[in-house]
């Protein structure tokens, strides 16, 4: 449980927790809108977490697999391949989100998932990479 909290939960939840710590500060009225929970993650910033998860998973797979006498199980090999794909896709989304910012305020005529599609995509990659990291971490032990 400790591994999961330190390596998965904290990186995913840290941006929102930091935001709540800033709420009591006497910020100017214009800066108040940037304290919405979506502000620190709306442009695909969770993909940076996904990249770190994938890199950690690939490192564990590479270092432990080289020490094994037999090849890792098929599920671990597939997870390793998916972690590579997730790493590349997360890099593309993180870059695109940095280049093309989404406004915090959602227009009335656009659905929430459509307006924050970069966030939804980055959340998917973050959760997928966290799952792959956990599969590789616990499967290689």
mmCIF file of C-alpha atoms in Angstrom:
data_model
loop_
_atom_site.group_PDB
_atom_site.id
_atom_site.type_symbol
_atom_site.label_atom_id
_atom_site.label_comp_id
_atom_site.label_asym_id
_atom_site.label_seq_id
_atom_site.Cartn_x
_atom_site.Cartn_y
_atom_site.Cartn_z
ATOM 1 C CA UNK A 1 0.000 0.000 0.000
ATOM 2 C CA UNK A 2 2.868 2.359 0.771
ATOM 3 C CA UNK A 3 4.413 1.849 -2.671
ATOM 4 C CA UNK A 4 1.090 2.705 -4.310
ATOM 5 C CA UNK A 5 0.594 5.874 -2.246
ATOM 6 C CA UNK A 6 4.115 7.210 -2.756
ATOM 7 C CA UNK A 7 4.609 6.222 -6.394
ATOM 8 C CA UNK A 8 1.109 6.499 -7.863
ATOM 9 C CA UNK A 9 -1.314 8.508 -5.714
ATOM 10 C CA UNK A 10 0.937 11.406 -4.699
ATOM 11 C CA UNK A 11 2.099 12.308 -8.238
ATOM 12 C CA UNK A 12 -1.464 12.150 -9.557
ATOM 13 C CA UNK A 13 -3.068 14.185 -6.775
ATOM 14 C CA UNK A 14 -0.281 16.670 -5.938
ATOM 15 C CA UNK A 15 -1.312 19.420 -8.408
ATOM 16 C CA UNK A 16 -4.838 19.609 -6.997
ATOM 17 C CA UNK A 17 -3.666 19.462 -3.351
ATOM 18 C CA UNK A 18 -1.251 22.345 -3.927
ATOM 19 C CA UNK A 19 -4.106 24.347 -5.403
ATOM 20 C CA UNK A 20 -6.195 23.886 -2.250
ATOM 21 C CA UNK A 21 -3.266 25.113 -0.139
ATOM 22 C CA UNK A 22 -3.253 28.359 -2.163
ATOM 23 C CA UNK A 23 -6.964 29.121 -1.606
ATOM 24 C CA UNK A 24 -6.537 30.954 1.750
ATOM 25 C CA UNK A 25 -4.029 33.422 0.265
ATOM 26 C CA UNK A 26 -5.269 36.958 -0.482
ATOM 27 C CA UNK A 27 -4.986 36.710 -4.257
ATOM 28 C CA UNK A 28 -6.227 39.425 -6.616
ATOM 29 C CA UNK A 29 -9.723 38.906 -8.030
ATOM 30 C CA UNK A 30 -8.342 38.082 -11.492
ATOM 31 C CA UNK A 31 -6.235 35.239 -10.119
ATOM 32 C CA UNK A 32 -9.165 33.596 -8.323
ATOM 33 C CA UNK A 33 -10.338 31.807 -11.495
ATOM 34 C CA UNK A 34 -6.970 30.056 -11.769
ATOM 35 C CA UNK A 35 -7.686 28.310 -8.443
ATOM 36 C CA UNK A 36 -10.290 25.999 -9.960
ATOM 37 C CA UNK A 37 -9.317 22.348 -9.596
ATOM 38 C CA UNK A 38 -9.059 21.886 -13.370
ATOM 39 C CA UNK A 39 -6.568 24.743 -13.869
ATOM 40 C CA UNK A 40 -3.328 22.853 -13.096
ATOM 41 C CA UNK A 41 -4.259 19.806 -15.198
ATOM 42 C CA UNK A 42 -6.468 21.108 -18.034
ATOM 43 C CA UNK A 43 -3.736 21.230 -20.681
ATOM 44 C CA UNK A 44 -2.510 17.657 -20.412
ATOM 45 C CA UNK A 45 -0.121 18.107 -17.496
ATOM 46 C CA UNK A 46 -1.012 14.633 -16.204
ATOM 47 C CA UNK A 47 0.865 13.292 -19.221
ATOM 48 C CA UNK A 48 4.084 14.379 -17.516
ATOM 49 C CA UNK A 49 3.135 12.057 -14.672
ATOM 50 C CA UNK A 50 2.352 9.335 -17.224
ATOM 51 C CA UNK A 51 5.792 9.819 -18.779
ATOM 52 C CA UNK A 52 7.413 9.367 -15.355
ATOM 53 C CA UNK A 53 5.321 6.242 -14.667
ATOM 54 C CA UNK A 54 6.297 4.760 -18.038
ATOM 55 C CA UNK A 55 9.969 5.572 -17.548
ATOM 56 C CA UNK A 56 9.929 3.939 -14.112
ATOM 57 C CA UNK A 57 8.143 0.873 -15.465
ATOM 58 C CA UNK A 58 10.590 0.533 -18.355
ATOM 59 C CA UNK A 59 13.538 0.941 -15.993
ATOM 60 C CA UNK A 60 12.248 -1.749 -13.653
ATOM 61 C CA UNK A 61 11.515 -4.083 -16.539
ATOM 62 C CA UNK A 62 14.928 -3.530 -18.087
ATOM 63 C CA UNK A 63 16.985 -3.924 -14.927
ATOM 64 C CA UNK A 64 15.121 -6.883 -13.468
ATOM 65 C CA UNK A 65 14.582 -8.721 -16.774
ATOM 66 C CA UNK A 66 18.324 -8.647 -17.457
ATOM 67 C CA UNK A 67 18.944 -10.505 -14.192
ATOM 68 C CA UNK A 68 16.376 -13.266 -14.784
ATOM 69 C CA UNK A 69 17.411 -16.687 -16.052
ATOM 70 C CA UNK A 70 14.185 -17.081 -18.045
ATOM 71 C CA UNK A 71 12.298 -14.495 -20.086
ATOM 72 C CA UNK A 72 9.530 -12.613 -18.250
ATOM 73 C CA UNK A 73 5.925 -13.799 -18.600
ATOM 74 C CA UNK A 74 3.959 -12.782 -21.689
ATOM 75 C CA UNK A 75 1.819 -10.308 -19.702
ATOM 76 C CA UNK A 76 4.959 -8.491 -18.566
ATOM 77 C CA UNK A 77 6.332 -8.373 -22.102
ATOM 78 C CA UNK A 78 3.038 -6.949 -23.387
ATOM 79 C CA UNK A 79 2.968 -4.447 -20.524
ATOM 80 C CA UNK A 80 6.488 -3.384 -21.426
ATOM 81 C CA UNK A 81 5.467 -2.792 -25.047
ATOM 82 C CA UNK A 82 2.346 -0.867 -24.004
ATOM 83 C CA UNK A 83 4.454 1.262 -21.650
ATOM 84 C CA UNK A 84 6.620 2.234 -24.630
ATOM 85 C CA UNK A 85 3.540 3.191 -26.662
ATOM 86 C CA UNK A 86 2.049 5.075 -23.709
ATOM 87 C CA UNK A 87 5.326 6.969 -23.231
ATOM 88 C CA UNK A 88 5.322 8.186 -26.826
ATOM 89 C CA UNK A 89 1.615 9.082 -26.875
ATOM 90 C CA UNK A 90 1.869 10.904 -23.526
ATOM 91 C CA UNK A 91 4.797 12.931 -24.849
ATOM 92 C CA UNK A 92 2.749 14.026 -27.852
ATOM 93 C CA UNK A 93 -0.276 15.024 -25.743
ATOM 94 C CA UNK A 94 1.881 16.871 -23.180
ATOM 95 C CA UNK A 95 3.555 18.823 -25.967
ATOM 96 C CA UNK A 96 0.260 19.619 -27.681
ATOM 97 C CA UNK A 97 -1.287 20.772 -24.421
ATOM 98 C CA UNK A 98 1.640 23.090 -23.784
ATOM 99 C CA UNK A 99 1.282 24.600 -27.259
ATOM 100 C CA UNK A 100 -2.504 24.927 -27.360
ATOM 101 C CA UNK A 101 -3.945 26.010 -24.032
ATOM 102 C CA UNK A 102 -7.570 25.420 -23.044
ATOM 103 C CA UNK A 103 -9.470 28.249 -21.321
ATOM 104 C CA UNK A 104 -10.544 27.507 -17.735
ATOM 105 C CA UNK A 105 -14.075 28.734 -18.398
ATOM 106 C CA UNK A 106 -16.136 26.267 -20.456
ATOM 107 C CA UNK A 107 -18.354 27.800 -23.148
ATOM 108 C CA UNK A 108 -22.058 27.008 -22.719
ATOM 109 C CA UNK A 109 -22.476 25.330 -26.104
ATOM 110 C CA UNK A 110 -19.638 22.775 -25.655
ATOM 111 C CA UNK A 111 -19.830 19.664 -23.462
ATOM 112 C CA UNK A 112 -17.406 19.352 -20.556
ATOM 113 C CA UNK A 113 -15.501 16.303 -21.951
ATOM 114 C CA UNK A 114 -15.204 17.975 -25.355
ATOM 115 C CA UNK A 115 -13.903 21.265 -23.918
ATOM 116 C CA UNK A 116 -11.423 19.521 -21.605
ATOM 117 C CA UNK A 117 -10.496 16.745 -24.048
ATOM 118 C CA UNK A 118 -6.775 17.235 -23.422
ATOM 119 C CA UNK A 119 -7.352 16.712 -19.687
ATOM 120 C CA UNK A 120 -9.483 13.611 -20.336
ATOM 121 C CA UNK A 121 -6.833 12.175 -22.648
ATOM 122 C CA UNK A 122 -4.034 12.898 -20.173
ATOM 123 C CA UNK A 123 -6.072 11.336 -17.356
ATOM 124 C CA UNK A 124 -6.505 8.209 -19.468
ATOM 125 C CA UNK A 125 -2.765 7.981 -20.166
ATOM 126 C CA UNK A 126 -1.907 8.657 -16.517
ATOM 127 C CA UNK A 127 -4.205 5.896 -15.285
ATOM 128 C CA UNK A 128 -3.089 3.492 -18.019
ATOM 129 C CA UNK A 129 0.593 4.115 -17.306
ATOM 130 C CA UNK A 130 0.008 3.780 -13.553
ATOM 131 C CA UNK A 131 -1.634 0.404 -14.187
ATOM 132 C CA UNK A 132 1.224 -0.721 -16.434
ATOM 133 C CA UNK A 133 3.752 0.444 -13.848
ATOM 134 C CA UNK A 134 1.977 -1.537 -11.112
ATOM 135 C CA UNK A 135 1.742 -4.652 -13.317
ATOM 136 C CA UNK A 136 5.446 -4.516 -14.110
ATOM 137 C CA UNK A 137 6.497 -3.596 -10.567
ATOM 138 C CA UNK A 138 4.564 -6.382 -8.861
ATOM 139 C CA UNK A 139 4.914 -8.879 -11.717
ATOM 140 C CA UNK A 140 8.712 -8.719 -11.773
ATOM 141 C CA UNK A 141 9.015 -9.416 -8.032
#
